[in-house]
Coordinates of C-alpha atoms and ligand atoms in Angstrom, one line a residue:
X1 CA 39.2 -18.0 -10.5
X2 CA 37.7 -19.5 -13.1
X3 CA 34.0 -20.4 -14.5
X4 CA 32.8 -23.8 -13.7
X5 CA 32.2 -26.0 -16.7
X6 CA 28.6 -26.1 -17.0
X7 CA 28.7 -22.0 -16.3
X8 CA 30.1 -19.3 -18.4
X9 CA 29.2 -17.1 -15.2
X10 CA 32.7 -16.3 -13.6
X11 CA 32.7 -15.9 -10.2
X12 CA 34.9 -13.5 -8.5
X13 CA 34.1 -12.1 -5.3
X14 CA 32.6 -15.2 -2.4
X15 CA 32.4 -13.6 1.1
X16 CA 31.7 -15.7 4.2
X17 CA 30.3 -14.4 7.3
X18 CA 26.9 -12.8 8.6
X19 CA 25.0 -11.1 6.4
X20 CA 22.0 -9.1 7.6
X21 CA 18.6 -7.9 5.7
X22 CA 15.1 -7.1 5.0
X23 CA 12.6 -9.2 3.7
X24 CA 9.0 -9.1 2.5
X25 CA 8.5 -11.0 5.1
X26 CA 10.3 -10.2 7.9
X27 CA 11.8 -6.5 8.5
X28 CA 14.9 -8.1 10.0
X29 CA 17.1 -10.8 9.1
X30 CA 20.2 -11.5 10.3
X31 CA 21.9 -14.7 8.4
X32 CA 24.4 -16.4 10.2
X33 CA 28.1 -18.5 8.8
X34 CA 26.3 -17.8 5.6
X35 CA 28.0 -18.0 1.9
X36 CA 27.7 -15.3 -0.3
X37 CA 29.2 -15.0 -4.1
X38 CA 28.5 -13.0 -6.2
X39 CA 29.6 -12.6 -10.5
X40 CA 32.3 -10.8 -12.5
X41 CA 29.3 -8.7 -13.4
X42 CA 28.4 -7.4 -9.8
X43 CA 25.4 -10.7 -9.2
X44 CA 24.5 -11.9 -6.3
X45 CA 25.8 -15.6 -7.5
X46 CA 24.3 -17.5 -4.8
X47 CA 23.7 -17.4 -0.4
X48 CA 24.1 -20.4 1.3
X49 CA 24.2 -22.1 4.4
X50 CA 28.7 -22.1 4.8
X51 CA 28.3 -26.0 5.1
X52 CA 28.0 -25.4 1.8
X53 CA 31.1 -25.0 0.8
X54 CA 32.4 -27.7 -0.9
X55 CA 29.7 -27.6 -3.4
X56 CA 29.7 -24.3 -3.7
X57 CA 33.2 -24.2 -4.7
X58 CA 33.2 -27.0 -7.2
X59 CA 30.5 -26.1 -8.8
X60 CA 31.1 -22.8 -8.8
X61 CA 35.3 -23.4 -9.0
X62 CA 36.5 -20.9 -6.0
X63 CA 39.4 -22.5 -4.1
X64 CA 39.5 -21.5 0.1
X65 CA 42.3 -19.0 -0.7
X66 CA 39.7 -17.1 -2.5
X67 CA 37.3 -16.4 0.0
X68 CA 36.7 -13.1 2.1
X69 CA 36.8 -14.4 6.1
X70 CA 34.3 -11.5 7.7
X71 CA 35.8 -10.3 11.2
X72 CA 33.8 -11.1 14.2
X73 CA 30.8 -8.6 14.7
X74 CA 31.5 -7.7 11.6
X75 CA 28.3 -8.0 9.0
X76 CA 27.2 -6.9 5.8
X77 CA 23.8 -4.9 4.7
X78 CA 22.3 -3.6 1.9
X79 CA 23.2 -0.6 0.3
X80 CA 21.2 2.2 1.5
X81 CA 19.1 3.9 -0.7
X82 CA 18.5 7.7 -0.5
X83 CA 14.9 8.3 -2.0
X84 CA 15.3 11.8 -1.8
X85 CA 18.5 13.9 -1.8
X86 CA 19.3 17.6 -3.8
X87 CA 22.8 16.8 -4.5
X88 CA 23.1 21.3 -5.1
X89 CA 22.2 21.5 -1.3
X90 CA 25.0 20.4 0.2
X91 CA 26.8 22.8 -0.1
X92 CA 25.4 24.8 2.2
X93 CA 23.8 21.4 4.8
X94 CA 23.7 22.0 8.5
X95 CA 22.9 25.9 7.9
X96 CA 19.8 28.1 7.4
X97 CA 17.2 25.7 9.6
X98 CA 14.9 28.3 10.9
X99 CA 12.0 29.2 8.9
X100 CA 9.5 27.1 7.5
X101 CA 9.8 25.7 3.3
X102 CA 8.2 28.6 1.7
X103 CA 10.6 31.2 3.2
X104 CA 13.7 28.5 3.1
X105 CA 13.9 28.4 -0.9
X106 CA 13.1 31.8 -1.2
X107 CA 15.9 33.2 1.1
X108 CA 18.6 30.2 1.2
X109 CA 17.5 27.4 -1.8
X110 CA 17.6 29.4 -5.3
X111 CA 20.5 31.8 -4.5
X112 CA 22.8 29.5 -3.3
X113 CA 21.3 27.1 -6.9
X114 CA 22.0 29.9 -9.0
X115 CA 25.7 28.6 -8.4
X116 CA 25.5 26.0 -10.8
X117 CA 25.5 28.7 -13.5
X118 CA 29.4 27.4 -13.4
X119 CA 30.0 24.1 -13.5
X120 CA 33.8 24.5 -12.0
X121 CA 31.4 25.1 -8.5
X122 CA 29.0 22.3 -9.9
X123 CA 31.9 20.6 -10.2
X124 CA 33.8 20.5 -6.6
X125 CA 30.2 20.3 -5.0
X126 CA 29.2 17.0 -7.1
X127 CA 32.3 14.9 -6.0
X128 CA 32.2 16.2 -2.2
X129 CA 28.2 14.9 -2.1
X130 CA 28.8 11.8 -4.1
X131 CA 32.0 10.3 -2.2
X132 CA 30.5 11.4 1.3
X133 CA 26.7 9.7 0.6
X134 CA 28.8 6.6 -1.0
X135 CA 31.0 6.5 2.6
X136 CA 27.9 6.4 4.6
X137 CA 26.7 4.0 2.9
X138 CA 24.4 5.2 0.4
X139 CA 25.1 2.8 -2.9
X140 CA 22.0 5.2 -4.4
X141 CA 20.6 8.3 -4.4
X142 CA 17.7 10.2 -6.2
X143 CA 19.0 13.3 -7.5
X144 CA 17.6 17.3 -7.5
X145 CA 20.5 19.0 -9.0
X146 CA 19.7 22.6 -10.5
X147 CA 17.8 23.9 -13.4
X148 CA 21.2 23.8 -15.6
X149 CA 21.7 20.5 -17.5
X150 CA 25.1 20.8 -18.1
X151 CA 26.1 21.0 -14.5
X152 CA 23.2 17.9 -13.4
X153 CA 25.6 16.4 -16.5
X154 CA 27.9 16.4 -14.3
X155 CA 27.1 14.9 -11.5
X156 CA 25.9 12.0 -13.9
X157 CA 29.3 11.6 -14.7
X158 CA 30.9 12.2 -11.1
X159 CA 28.5 9.6 -10.1
X160 CA 29.4 6.9 -12.8
X161 CA 33.1 7.5 -11.9
X162 CA 32.9 7.6 -8.3
X163 CA 30.4 4.7 -8.7
X164 CA 27.8 5.5 -7.7
X165 CA 24.2 4.2 -8.6
X166 CA 21.4 7.1 -9.3
X167 CA 18.6 8.2 -10.8
X168 CA 19.8 12.5 -11.6
X169 CA 17.6 15.4 -12.4
X170 CA 17.4 18.1 -14.0
X171 CA 15.4 20.8 -11.5
X172 CA 12.4 22.2 -13.8
X173 CA 10.9 25.5 -12.5
X174 CA 9.1 28.1 -14.9
X175 CA 8.0 30.4 -12.2
X176 CA 9.9 32.1 -9.8
X177 CA 8.3 35.5 -8.2
X178 CA 11.2 35.7 -5.7
X179 CA 14.2 35.1 -7.4
X180 CA 13.6 35.7 -10.9
X181 CA 17.5 34.6 -12.2
X182 CA 17.1 31.4 -10.7
X183 CA 14.2 30.7 -13.6
X184 CA 13.7 29.0 -17.1
X185 CA 10.6 29.9 -19.4
X186 CA 8.8 26.9 -20.6
X187 CA 10.3 26.0 -23.8
X188 CA 13.7 26.4 -22.1
X189 CA 12.7 24.4 -19.4
X190 CA 11.3 21.8 -21.8
X191 CA 13.8 21.7 -24.7
X192 CA 17.2 22.0 -21.7
X193 CA 15.5 18.2 -20.0
X194 CA 14.9 17.4 -24.0
X195 CA 18.6 17.3 -24.3
X196 CA 18.9 16.7 -20.8
X197 CA 17.7 13.1 -20.8
X198 CA 19.5 12.5 -24.8
X199 CA 23.2 13.4 -23.9
X200 CA 22.7 11.4 -20.5
X201 CA 21.6 8.7 -22.4
X202 CA 23.6 8.1 -25.1
X203 CA 26.3 7.9 -22.2
X204 CA 25.4 4.6 -21.8
X205 CA 26.3 4.9 -17.6
X206 CA 25.7 1.3 -17.0
X207 CA 23.9 3.2 -13.0
X208 CA 23.1 6.7 -13.8
X209 CA 20.0 7.2 -15.3
X210 CA 18.0 10.4 -15.8
X211 CA 14.9 11.0 -14.1
X212 CA 12.3 13.7 -14.3
X213 CA 11.9 16.6 -12.2
X214 CA 9.1 19.3 -11.9
X215 CA 10.2 21.0 -8.4
X216 CA 7.5 21.4 -7.3
X217 CA 3.8 22.2 -8.4
X218 CA 4.4 26.2 -7.3
X219 CA 7.5 26.1 -9.6
X220 CA 5.6 25.1 -12.0
X221 CA 2.9 26.3 -15.2
X222 CA 0.2 23.7 -15.5
X223 CA 2.0 23.6 -18.9
X224 CA 5.4 22.6 -17.8
X225 CA 3.9 20.0 -15.2
X226 CA 2.2 18.4 -19.0
X227 CA 5.2 18.8 -21.1
X228 CA 6.9 17.2 -18.6
X229 CA 4.7 14.7 -17.9
X230 CA 4.5 13.6 -22.0
X231 CA 8.5 13.5 -21.5
X232 CA 8.2 11.2 -18.7
X233 CA 5.1 8.7 -20.5
X234 CA 7.2 8.8 -24.6
X235 CA 11.1 8.3 -22.9
X236 CA 9.5 5.4 -20.1
X237 CA 11.0 8.0 -17.0
X238 CA 11.3 8.0 -13.5
X239 CA 9.3 11.1 -12.4
X240 CA 10.8 12.9 -8.9
X241 CA 9.1 16.5 -8.0
X242 CA 8.1 17.2 -4.0
X243 CA 4.1 16.9 -2.8
X244 CA 2.4 18.7 0.5
X245 CA 5.3 18.8 2.4
X246 CA 3.9 21.8 4.7
X247 CA 0.5 23.7 5.3
X248 CA 0.6 27.1 3.7
X249 CA 2.0 25.4 0.7
X250 CA -1.2 23.2 0.2
X251 CA -3.5 25.9 1.1
X252 CA -1.6 27.9 -1.5
X253 CA -1.8 25.1 -4.6
X254 CA -5.1 24.9 -3.8
X255 CA -5.9 28.2 -4.6
X256 CA -3.4 28.5 -7.7
X257 CA -5.7 25.1 -9.4
X258 CA -8.8 25.4 -8.7
X259 CA -10.4 22.7 -10.8
X260 CA -8.4 20.5 -9.4
X261 CA -9.2 18.5 -6.7
X262 CA -6.9 18.0 -5.1
X263 CA -2.0 18.5 -4.6
X264 CA -2.2 14.9 -5.7
X265 CA -4.9 15.2 -9.2
X266 CA -2.9 17.9 -9.5
X267 CA 0.2 15.3 -10.7
X268 CA -2.4 12.5 -11.3
X269 CA -3.6 14.7 -14.3
X270 CA -0.4 15.8 -15.9
X271 CA 0.7 12.3 -16.0
X272 CA 3.4 12.7 -13.5
X273 CA 1.9 10.2 -10.4
X274 CA 3.0 6.6 -12.6
X275 CA 4.5 3.0 -10.8
X276 CA 8.2 5.2 -11.6
X277 CA 7.3 8.6 -9.6
X278 CA 9.1 9.1 -6.2
X279 CA 7.1 12.0 -4.2
X280 CA 8.8 13.6 -1.6
X281 CA 7.2 14.1 2.0
X282 CA 3.8 14.0 1.6
X283 CA 3.1 14.7 5.7
X284 CA -0.4 16.5 4.8
X285 CA -2.0 13.4 2.3
X286 CA -5.4 12.4 2.8
X287 CA -6.3 8.4 2.6
X288 CA -7.9 9.8 -0.7
X289 CA -4.7 10.6 -2.3
X290 CA -3.1 8.1 -0.5
X291 CA -5.8 5.9 -2.5
X292 CA -4.4 7.7 -6.3
X293 CA -1.6 6.4 -5.1
X294 CA -2.0 2.8 -4.1
X295 CA -3.8 2.5 -7.3
X296 CA -1.0 4.6 -10.0
X297 CA 1.9 2.7 -8.2
X298 CA 2.9 5.9 -6.9
X299 CA 6.1 6.3 -3.3
X300 CA 6.8 8.3 -1.1
X301 CA 10.4 9.5 0.0
X302 CA 9.3 10.1 4.0
X303 CA 12.4 12.8 4.8
X304 CA 11.3 13.2 8.8
X305 CA 15.1 15.8 9.6
X306 CA 14.0 17.8 7.1
X307 CA 10.0 16.9 7.9
X308 CA 11.2 18.1 11.4
X309 CA 14.2 20.9 11.0
X310 CA 11.8 22.9 8.0
X311 CA 8.7 22.7 10.5
X312 CA 6.5 21.2 8.3
X313 CA 4.8 17.6 9.5
X314 CA 5.1 14.5 10.8
X315 CA 4.6 11.7 8.4
X316 CA 2.5 8.8 9.4
X317 CA 4.2 5.7 8.0
X318 CA 1.3 3.6 9.1
X319 CA -1.2 5.0 7.6
X320 CA 1.4 5.1 4.5
X321 CA 2.2 1.7 4.8
X322 CA -2.0 0.8 5.1
X323 CA -2.5 2.0 2.3
X324 CA -1.0 0.2 0.4
X325 CA 1.9 2.9 -0.9
X326 CA 5.0 2.1 -1.4
X327 CA 7.4 4.5 1.2
X328 CA 10.9 5.0 1.5
X329 CA 13.3 7.1 3.6
X330 CA 15.5 10.3 1.8
X331 CA 18.0 12.5 3.6
X332 CA 16.3 15.7 1.7
X333 CA 19.5 17.9 2.3
X334 CA 19.7 20.2 2.8
X335 CA 16.3 20.0 4.2
X336 CA 18.0 17.9 6.4
X337 CA 21.3 18.7 8.0
X338 CA 22.4 15.2 8.3
X339 CA 23.9 13.4 5.0
X340 CA 23.3 10.2 5.7
X341 CA 20.7 7.1 6.1
X342 CA 21.6 6.1 9.6
X343 CA 20.7 9.7 10.5
X344 CA 16.8 8.7 8.1
X345 CA 16.4 6.1 9.9
X346 CA 16.7 7.3 13.8
X347 CA 14.9 10.6 12.5
X348 CA 12.1 8.5 10.8
X349 CA 12.0 6.6 14.6
X350 CA 11.6 10.1 16.3
X351 CA 9.0 10.8 14.1
X352 CA 6.7 7.6 15.4
X353 CA 7.7 8.4 18.5
X354 CA 6.1 12.1 18.2
X355 CA 2.4 10.6 16.9
X356 CA 2.9 8.0 19.2
X357 CA 2.6 10.7 22.3
X358 CA -0.1 12.6 20.3
X359 CA -2.3 9.2 19.8
X360 CA -2.0 6.9 22.2
X361 CA -2.7 3.5 21.0
X362 CA -0.4 4.4 17.7
X363 CA 1.7 1.3 16.6
X364 CA 5.5 3.4 17.0
X365 CA 7.6 1.7 14.0
X366 CA 10.6 -0.2 15.4
X367 CA 14.2 0.0 14.2
X368 CA 13.6 -3.4 11.9
X369 CA 10.9 -2.1 10.0
X370 CA 13.2 1.9 9.0
X371 CA 16.1 -0.6 8.2
X372 CA 13.2 -1.8 5.8
X373 CA 12.5 0.8 4.6
X374 CA 16.3 2.4 3.9
X375 CA 17.4 -0.6 1.7
X376 CA 14.2 -2.7 0.5
X377 CA 11.6 -0.3 0.8
X378 CA 13.7 2.3 -0.8
X379 CA 13.6 0.2 -4.2
X380 CA 10.9 -0.5 -4.7
X381 CA 9.7 3.2 -5.0
X382 CA 12.6 3.2 -6.9
X383 CA 11.0 0.7 -9.3
X384 CA 14.5 -1.1 -8.9
X385 CA 13.3 -4.1 -6.6
X386 CA 14.8 -6.6 -8.5
X387 CA 17.7 -5.5 -8.4
X388 CA 18.7 -4.0 -5.5
X389 CA 17.9 -3.5 -2.0
X390 CA 18.1 -7.1 -0.2
X391 CA 20.2 -10.4 -0.4
X392 CA 19.1 -12.7 -3.7
X393 CA 20.5 -14.5 -5.9
X394 CA 20.5 -12.6 -9.2
X395 CA 20.2 -9.0 -6.7
X396 CA 23.8 -6.4 -8.1
X397 CA 25.3 -6.2 -5.1
X398 CA 25.0 -3.2 -3.8
X399 CA 26.7 -3.4 0.2
X400 CA 27.8 -2.2 3.4
X401 CA 30.7 -4.0 5.3
X402 CA 29.8 -2.8 9.2
X403 CA 32.6 -3.2 11.0
X404 CA 31.1 -2.6 14.7
X405 CA 34.3 -2.9 17.0
X406 CA 35.7 -1.0 14.5
X407 CA 39.0 0.5 16.9
X408 CA 38.1 4.7 17.6
X409 CA 34.7 4.3 17.0
X410 CA 31.1 5.6 17.9
X411 CA 30.7 3.5 20.2
X412 CA 31.7 0.1 21.8
X413 CA 30.9 -3.4 21.7
X414 CA 31.0 -6.2 24.5
X415 CA 31.7 -10.0 24.8
X416 CA 28.3 -10.0 26.6
X417 CA 26.2 -8.7 23.5
X418 CA 23.9 -10.6 21.6
X419 CA 24.4 -10.2 17.2
X420 CA 21.4 -9.3 17.8
X421 CA 22.1 -6.5 20.1
X422 CA 25.2 -5.7 18.5
X423 CA 23.0 -5.1 14.8
X424 CA 21.1 -2.6 16.9
X425 CA 23.5 -0.4 18.9
X426 CA 24.7 0.5 14.7
X427 CA 21.3 1.6 13.8
X428 CA 20.9 3.7 16.4
X429 CA 24.5 4.8 17.2
X430 CA 27.2 4.1 14.1
X431 CA 28.1 6.2 11.4
X432 CA 30.6 5.8 8.3
X433 CA 33.7 4.8 10.4
X434 CA 31.7 1.7 10.6
X435 CA 31.0 1.5 7.4
X436 CA 35.1 0.0 6.2
X437 CA 34.2 -0.9 2.4
X438 CA 31.1 -0.3 0.3
X439 CA 30.5 -2.0 -2.3
X440 CA 28.1 -0.7 -6.2
X441 CA 26.9 -3.8 -8.2
X442 CA 30.2 -6.2 -6.8
X443 CA 32.5 -3.1 -7.2
X444 CA 34.4 -1.9 -4.1
X445 CA 34.0 1.9 -4.3
X446 CA 34.6 2.8 -0.7
X447 CA 37.8 1.8 1.4
X448 CA 38.9 2.7 4.2
Ligands
XAN501 O1 12.5 20.3 1.2 C1 12.3 21.1 0.3 N1 13.1 21.3 -1.3 C2 13.5 22.1 -2.0 O2 14.6 21.9 -2.4 C3 12.2 22.4 -2.7 N2 11.5 22.5 -3.0 C4 10.2 22.6 -3.3 N3 10.0 21.5 -2.4 C5 10.6 21.8 -1.4 N4 10.9 21.2 -0.4
ZN502 ZN1 13.7 17.5 -1.4

């Protein structure tokens, strides 16, 4: 395909068929008979009714033979955004879910994360987690790694090489009273964070960025939190951590930090609550704390599989939305046992239904709303809303091609089904077998 005379933009891919996405006003739009063009640099150049095909072909210089036609029942969704996942915990995903958070960390997590001192071990697991999540339609992942700088840099290199959009965090922790070897001094944590950021940024990966990552308040001294807040501020960086996941943790934070008004106040006073912050869980945040999130523009990653698996709590998403706090979904592997964002959507629905059982009159989330959380919501959480999240001209083409009627697939499609019913079936019953192609910034990164 050639560029047209009036424009230097080169359209290199054209798709014709059905596109399913969310907007601010509608959690689920099914756009049928659409023609969508992608530029050489991976951006959506046009998305129009296919009756415009001839005009678009003239304007952008493509031929009929350049068009990829989606098959019957096939549709594109935006790539899903996992706003909270521990790449390092992928090695023991699906095991050890018989404890609550704090014993779980001490018994399983810290000993497992210690192994990433060896970059060979990291290389194997990180290759697998990036491939597995991409195959499941996660085009953007916000990763925790471990305290080890070189292994964490390797995660960035692997995400870039395989083609996943990612934030990568070197975990910071200068307190660990149970697995003593798995911690740093405050100075090491700060210096290694600086080394991590400058090395990763120097590599100029187009879609992989560093994120400041204090593990959580119970693993970090006041000084470490403040130093990390300063590093984030001075370098305008994203920040991630955990907050108010379970009640035992919240009580200990209260005791450890008596001078602060709340858990949220600790992060806020340390400059760790910004419009580029994503905090995982938040199950037990008070309305006052949600108000602070709103004022700071900070976001919540709802990790329902983990919240249920570790018996941490039921996040009231409706209340978070009422406070106009940005919210998306996270798998939280391996507190959550599934790497799939479809699973995160389903567990978010289960959680909302459990809240409905507890509170009559509760407005249960719909499957359409959790789809928006998994896509557009996630893009807002990571302050990437101008770049990804749905199919709009100017955004990157991060997308998953779904074939609901793939032979040997996980559910059946009937001729009498409506298109919307098939989309709904995919959200409830589909899996990676249905995700036949995955694109990040216009580049095909998964192809069955
Ligand atoms: O679900 C969680 N996973 C973790 O690794 C962790 N660390 C602190 N708090 C945590 N919560
Ligand atoms: Zn987590």
